[in-house]
Amino acid sequence: MEMKEGKDLRWFDVKSVPEGYIFSKELRPNNLDSSFCDSIPVIDLENTPLEAIIKASQEFGFFHVINHGFPEKMMSDAMNVLKEFFDMPTKDRSGIIPNSKNWIYINSTDYNKDGVYLWRENLKHPCHPLEECIPQWPHKPTRYQEVIGAYLVEIQKLSSRIFEMICKGLGLEPGYLNDKSEVQLLSSNFYPPCPDPSLTMGILAHQDPCLITLLNQGDSTGLQFLKDDEWINVGAIPNAFVVNIGNQLEIISNGKLKSAKHRVVNNKDETRISIATFLNPLPECIIEPAKVLVNELEPARYEATQYKDFIGRNKSFGDYTGTILNATHSDS
């Protein structure tokens, strides 16, 4: 491994990609031009009709939200405190064995696909019940718990607002989705610059098994989703959230809304930090198509199942699977 010159070198301070990070040709990215971003819907929560949210969720499974009422300073504070976390010495970023309330730090060599490592680091922790989880989060940086705790309170408010709009757009009764959702998990990814992004992956293609994901990605690009067998760059809009439809909302909508495959590609010159919050059902919650959306012409396309069983039998979620099952069980 050829290292760059300088002090305090980390695993990504290299002049060429180490062999252990080079993916096979079929898994490597084929669209790295993140400066060119195909148009995905931008939803103005103050002015956009409900039909636009439903259409975006049907056609793309992804959309930006702006004029969302989330304090911009709180968005930037959360991003900054995560940057501080990933900039700390390794000993301060060492997580603990995962259980119901603890946080997990994943270094670049803690997760692999067929022996190949992702070009990223990851911090994740449970968020529900919030008051019980906060004391178990990282104690460094010292302001982490305060900043992220306040951030998640606002995430819950924003998600409730989006859920109510989706309910109205689908013809579901008010509260139908909010009654099934909690901010269960926060996952923050750190993608450092990569000498040759065409050889590596930040996150491999997957779907989110939640209801929705709310993503704060600052002004960094790299997120892509699959549409019509092509990888589309999501792009970045200042102070916007990216909303991603998850598997459980696709099921509840009886397939009217789509959960799209997505991935993250690396950048040669820039660091990407993202904060994903997952709105999940409780483990014992039964998820099935909403009865109002099922009839003779449109029969149920999915079987009713407990959320924990859905997660347990879908191993494609990688390191998310065990974490979410542990994170959402109070007795594990």
Coordinates of C-alpha atoms in Angstrom, one line a residue:
M1 CA 0.0 0.0 0.0
E2 CA 1.6 3.3 -1.1
M3 CA 0.9 6.0 1.5
K4 CA 0.7 9.7 0.9
E5 CA 3.3 11.9 2.7
G6 CA 2.3 13.5 6.0
K7 CA 1.5 12.7 9.6
D8 CA -1.5 11.2 11.2
L9 CA -2.2 8.9 8.2
R10 CA -5.4 7.0 8.0
W11 CA -6.5 4.0 5.9
F12 CA -7.6 6.2 3.0
D13 CA -4.4 8.3 2.9
V14 CA -3.1 6.3 -0.1
K15 CA -2.0 7.1 -3.6
S16 CA -3.6 4.1 -5.1
V17 CA -6.6 1.9 -4.2
P18 CA -5.5 -1.1 -2.1
E19 CA -6.4 -4.5 -3.6
G20 CA -8.8 -5.3 -0.7
Y21 CA -11.0 -2.4 -1.8
I22 CA -11.2 -3.2 -5.5
F23 CA -14.6 -4.6 -6.5
S24 CA -15.2 -7.0 -9.4
K25 CA -16.1 -5.4 -12.7
E26 CA -19.8 -6.2 -12.5
L27 CA -20.1 -4.4 -9.1
R28 CA -18.0 -1.3 -10.0
P29 CA -19.8 1.9 -10.8
N30 CA -20.5 2.8 -14.4
N31 CA -21.7 6.3 -13.9
L32 CA -19.4 8.6 -11.9
D33 CA -20.3 11.9 -13.4
S34 CA -22.1 13.3 -10.4
S35 CA -21.8 16.8 -11.8
F36 CA -24.6 15.7 -14.2
C37 CA -27.7 15.1 -12.2
D38 CA -30.9 13.9 -13.9
S39 CA -34.0 15.6 -12.8
I40 CA -35.7 14.1 -9.8
P41 CA -38.7 15.7 -8.2
V42 CA -38.2 18.6 -5.8
I43 CA -41.2 18.8 -3.4
D44 CA -42.0 22.2 -1.9
L45 CA -43.8 21.2 1.3
E46 CA -45.5 24.6 1.4
N47 CA -46.8 24.8 -2.1
T48 CA -46.6 21.4 -3.9
P49 CA -49.9 19.6 -4.4
L50 CA -50.2 16.1 -2.8
E51 CA -50.5 14.6 -6.2
A52 CA -46.8 15.5 -6.9
I53 CA -45.6 13.6 -3.8
I54 CA -47.5 10.5 -4.8
K55 CA -46.3 10.8 -8.4
A56 CA -42.7 11.2 -7.3
S57 CA -43.0 8.1 -5.0
Q58 CA -44.5 6.1 -7.8
E59 CA -42.1 7.0 -10.6
F60 CA -38.8 7.4 -8.7
G61 CA -39.1 6.3 -5.1
F62 CA -36.9 9.3 -4.4
F63 CA -37.5 13.1 -4.1
H64 CA -36.1 16.2 -2.5
V65 CA -38.1 18.2 0.0
I66 CA -37.6 22.0 0.5
N67 CA -39.4 24.6 2.5
H68 CA -39.8 21.8 5.1
G69 CA -39.6 23.9 8.2
F70 CA -36.6 22.1 9.6
P71 CA -34.2 24.6 11.1
E72 CA -31.2 25.1 8.8
K73 CA -28.8 25.6 11.7
M74 CA -29.9 22.3 13.2
M75 CA -29.2 20.5 9.9
S76 CA -25.7 22.0 9.7
D77 CA -25.0 21.5 13.5
A78 CA -25.8 17.8 13.1
M79 CA -23.5 17.5 10.0
N80 CA -20.7 19.3 11.8
V81 CA -20.9 17.1 14.9
L82 CA -20.7 14.0 12.7
K83 CA -17.7 15.5 10.9
E84 CA -16.1 16.0 14.4
F85 CA -16.8 12.3 15.2
F86 CA -15.2 10.9 12.1
D87 CA -12.2 13.3 12.5
M88 CA -11.5 12.0 16.1
P89 CA -8.6 9.6 16.8
T90 CA -9.5 5.9 16.2
K91 CA -9.6 5.1 19.9
D92 CA -12.3 7.6 20.4
R93 CA -14.4 6.2 17.5
S94 CA -14.3 2.6 18.7
G95 CA -17.8 1.5 19.3
I96 CA -19.1 -1.2 21.6
I97 CA -20.7 -4.6 21.1
P98 CA -24.2 -3.9 19.7
N99 CA -27.2 -4.5 21.8
S100 CA -30.5 -2.7 22.4
K101 CA -29.3 0.7 23.3
N102 CA -25.7 0.9 22.3
W103 CA -23.9 2.6 19.3
I104 CA -21.9 0.8 16.7
Y105 CA -18.9 2.3 14.8
I106 CA -17.9 0.4 11.6
N107 CA -14.5 1.0 10.2
S108 CA -13.7 0.4 6.5
T109 CA -12.6 -3.2 7.2
D110 CA -15.4 -4.2 9.5
Y111 CA -17.8 -5.0 6.7
N112 CA -17.1 -6.6 3.3
K113 CA -18.8 -8.1 0.3
D114 CA -17.1 -11.3 -0.7
G115 CA -13.9 -10.2 0.9
V116 CA -13.9 -6.7 -0.6
Y117 CA -14.2 -3.6 1.7
L118 CA -16.4 -0.6 1.2
W119 CA -14.7 2.8 0.9
R120 CA -16.5 4.3 3.9
E121 CA -16.8 4.4 7.7
N122 CA -20.2 4.2 9.5
L123 CA -21.7 5.1 12.8
K124 CA -25.2 3.9 13.7
H125 CA -27.3 3.8 16.8
P126 CA -30.9 3.2 18.0
C127 CA -33.1 6.2 18.6
H128 CA -36.2 4.9 20.2
P129 CA -37.2 5.5 22.9
L130 CA -35.2 8.6 22.5
E131 CA -34.8 9.5 26.2
E132 CA -33.5 6.1 27.0
C133 CA -31.1 5.9 24.0
I134 CA -29.5 9.3 24.2
P135 CA -27.2 8.5 27.3
Q136 CA -25.9 5.5 25.4
W137 CA -24.8 7.4 22.4
P138 CA -21.1 8.5 21.8
H139 CA -19.9 10.8 24.6
K140 CA -17.4 12.3 22.2
P141 CA -17.7 14.9 20.8
T142 CA -19.1 16.2 24.0
R143 CA -22.0 18.0 22.3
Y144 CA -23.0 14.9 20.2
Q145 CA -25.9 13.8 22.4
E146 CA -27.4 17.3 22.7
V147 CA -27.1 18.1 19.0
I148 CA -28.3 14.8 17.6
G149 CA -31.1 14.5 20.2
A150 CA -32.5 17.8 19.2
Y151 CA -32.1 16.9 15.5
L152 CA -34.1 13.7 15.9
V153 CA -37.0 15.5 17.6
E154 CA -37.3 17.6 14.5
I155 CA -36.9 14.6 12.2
Q156 CA -39.9 13.0 13.9
K157 CA -42.0 16.2 13.3
L158 CA -40.9 16.3 9.6
S159 CA -41.6 12.7 9.0
S160 CA -45.1 13.0 10.6
R161 CA -45.8 15.8 8.2
I162 CA -44.7 13.8 5.2
F163 CA -46.6 10.7 6.3
E164 CA -49.8 12.7 6.6
M165 CA -49.4 14.1 3.1
I166 CA -48.8 10.6 1.8
C167 CA -51.8 9.3 3.7
K168 CA -54.0 12.0 2.2
G169 CA -52.6 11.4 -1.3
L170 CA -53.3 7.7 -1.1
G171 CA -56.7 8.0 0.5
L172 CA -55.7 6.5 3.8
E173 CA -57.2 7.7 7.1
P174 CA -55.2 10.4 9.0
G175 CA -52.6 8.9 11.3
Y176 CA -52.5 5.6 9.5
L177 CA -48.7 5.8 8.8
N178 CA -47.8 7.8 11.9
D179 CA -49.3 5.1 14.1
K180 CA -46.9 2.6 12.6
S181 CA -43.7 4.6 12.6
E182 CA -40.9 5.6 14.9
V183 CA -37.5 7.1 14.3
Q184 CA -35.8 3.8 15.1
L185 CA -32.3 4.2 13.7
L186 CA -29.7 6.8 12.7
S187 CA -26.9 5.8 10.4
S188 CA -24.2 8.2 9.4
N189 CA -21.7 7.4 6.6
F190 CA -18.3 9.0 6.0
Y191 CA -16.9 8.5 2.5
P192 CA -13.3 10.0 2.2
P193 CA -11.7 10.9 -1.1
C194 CA -10.7 7.9 -3.1
P195 CA -7.7 7.8 -5.5
D196 CA -9.8 5.9 -8.2
P197 CA -13.6 5.8 -7.5
S198 CA -14.1 3.7 -10.6
L199 CA -12.7 0.7 -8.6
T200 CA -14.5 1.1 -5.3
M201 CA -18.0 1.4 -3.8
G202 CA -19.3 3.5 -0.9
I203 CA -22.4 1.4 -0.5
L204 CA -23.6 -1.4 -2.7
A205 CA -27.0 -1.5 -4.4
H206 CA -29.8 -2.1 -1.9
Q207 CA -33.3 -1.1 -0.9
D208 CA -34.2 0.3 2.5
P209 CA -36.5 -2.1 4.5
C210 CA -38.2 0.8 6.4
L211 CA -41.2 3.0 5.7
I212 CA -39.2 6.0 4.6
T213 CA -35.6 7.2 5.0
L214 CA -34.9 10.9 5.5
L215 CA -31.4 11.8 4.3
N216 CA -29.3 14.9 5.1
Q217 CA -26.4 14.9 2.7
G218 CA -25.3 18.5 3.0
D219 CA -24.0 19.6 -0.4
S220 CA -22.3 16.4 -1.3
T221 CA -23.2 14.2 -4.2
G222 CA -22.6 10.4 -4.8
L223 CA -26.1 9.0 -4.1
Q224 CA -27.6 7.1 -7.1
F225 CA -30.8 5.2 -7.6
L226 CA -31.8 2.7 -10.3
K227 CA -34.5 3.6 -12.8
D228 CA -35.2 1.7 -16.0
D229 CA -31.9 -0.2 -15.6
E230 CA -29.8 3.0 -15.4
W231 CA -28.1 4.5 -12.4
I232 CA -29.3 8.1 -11.8
N233 CA -27.4 10.7 -9.9
V234 CA -29.7 12.2 -7.2
G235 CA -27.6 15.4 -6.8
A236 CA -27.6 17.8 -3.9
I237 CA -29.8 20.8 -3.1
P238 CA -28.7 23.0 -0.2
N239 CA -30.7 22.6 3.0
A240 CA -32.9 19.9 1.4
F241 CA -33.7 16.4 2.6
V242 CA -33.8 13.4 0.3
V243 CA -36.8 11.2 1.0
N244 CA -36.5 7.6 0.0
I245 CA -39.5 5.2 -0.1
G246 CA -38.8 2.0 1.8
N247 CA -40.1 -1.5 1.4
Q248 CA -42.7 -1.3 4.1
L249 CA -44.4 1.7 2.5
E250 CA -44.4 -0.1 -0.9
I251 CA -46.2 -2.9 0.9
I252 CA -48.7 -0.7 2.7
S253 CA -49.5 1.1 -0.6
N254 CA -50.0 -2.3 -2.3
G255 CA -47.3 -1.4 -4.8
K256 CA -48.5 2.0 -5.7
L257 CA -45.4 3.6 -4.3
K258 CA -42.0 2.1 -5.2
S259 CA -38.9 1.4 -3.1
A260 CA -36.0 1.9 -5.5
K261 CA -32.6 0.3 -5.4
H262 CA -29.8 2.8 -4.6
R263 CA -26.1 3.0 -3.9
V264 CA -23.3 5.5 -3.2
V265 CA -20.3 6.0 -5.4
N266 CA -17.1 7.6 -4.2
N267 CA -15.4 10.9 -5.2
K268 CA -11.7 11.5 -6.0
D269 CA -11.4 14.9 -4.4
E270 CA -14.3 15.4 -1.9
T271 CA -15.5 13.9 1.3
R272 CA -19.1 12.9 1.6
I273 CA -20.9 12.7 5.0
S274 CA -24.5 11.8 5.2
I275 CA -27.0 11.3 8.0
A276 CA -29.8 8.8 7.3
T277 CA -32.7 8.4 9.7
F278 CA -34.9 5.4 9.3
L279 CA -38.6 5.6 10.0
N280 CA -39.5 2.0 10.9
P281 CA -42.4 0.1 12.3
L282 CA -42.0 -1.6 15.7
P283 CA -40.7 -5.2 15.4
E284 CA -44.0 -6.8 16.2
C285 CA -46.0 -4.5 13.9
I286 CA -48.0 -6.4 11.2
I287 CA -47.3 -4.8 7.8
E288 CA -49.8 -5.5 5.0
P289 CA -51.5 -3.6 2.1
A290 CA -54.0 -1.1 3.5
K291 CA -57.5 -2.5 3.1
V292 CA -58.8 0.6 1.5
L293 CA -56.3 0.0 -1.4
V294 CA -57.3 -3.6 -1.9
N295 CA -60.3 -4.7 -4.0
E296 CA -61.3 -7.2 -6.7
L297 CA -59.5 -5.2 -9.4
E298 CA -56.5 -4.6 -7.3
P299 CA -56.0 -7.6 -5.0
A300 CA -53.3 -7.7 -2.3
R301 CA -49.9 -8.1 -3.8
Y302 CA -48.1 -8.7 -0.5
E303 CA -48.7 -11.1 2.4
A304 CA -49.1 -9.7 5.9
T305 CA -46.0 -10.2 8.0
Q306 CA -44.4 -8.9 11.2
Y307 CA -41.7 -6.4 10.5
K308 CA -39.1 -8.3 12.4
D309 CA -39.8 -11.4 10.3
F310 CA -39.5 -9.4 7.1
I311 CA -36.0 -8.1 8.2
G312 CA -34.9 -11.6 9.4
R313 CA -35.6 -13.3 6.1
N314 CA -34.1 -10.6 3.9
K315 CA -30.4 -11.0 4.2
S316 CA -29.6 -8.6 1.4
F317 CA -29.7 -5.7 3.8
G318 CA -26.2 -6.5 4.8
D319 CA -25.0 -4.9 8.1
Y320 CA -28.4 -3.2 8.5
T321 CA -30.2 -6.4 9.2
G322 CA -28.7 -7.5 12.5
T323 CA -28.5 -3.9 13.7
I324 CA -32.1 -3.0 13.1
L325 CA -33.3 -6.2 14.8
N326 CA -31.1 -5.5 17.8
A327 CA -31.8 -1.8 17.9
T328 CA -35.6 -2.3 17.9
H329 CA -35.7 -4.9 20.6
S330 CA -35.7 -3.5 24.1
D331 CA -34.9 -7.0 25.6
S332 CA -32.0 -8.0 23.4

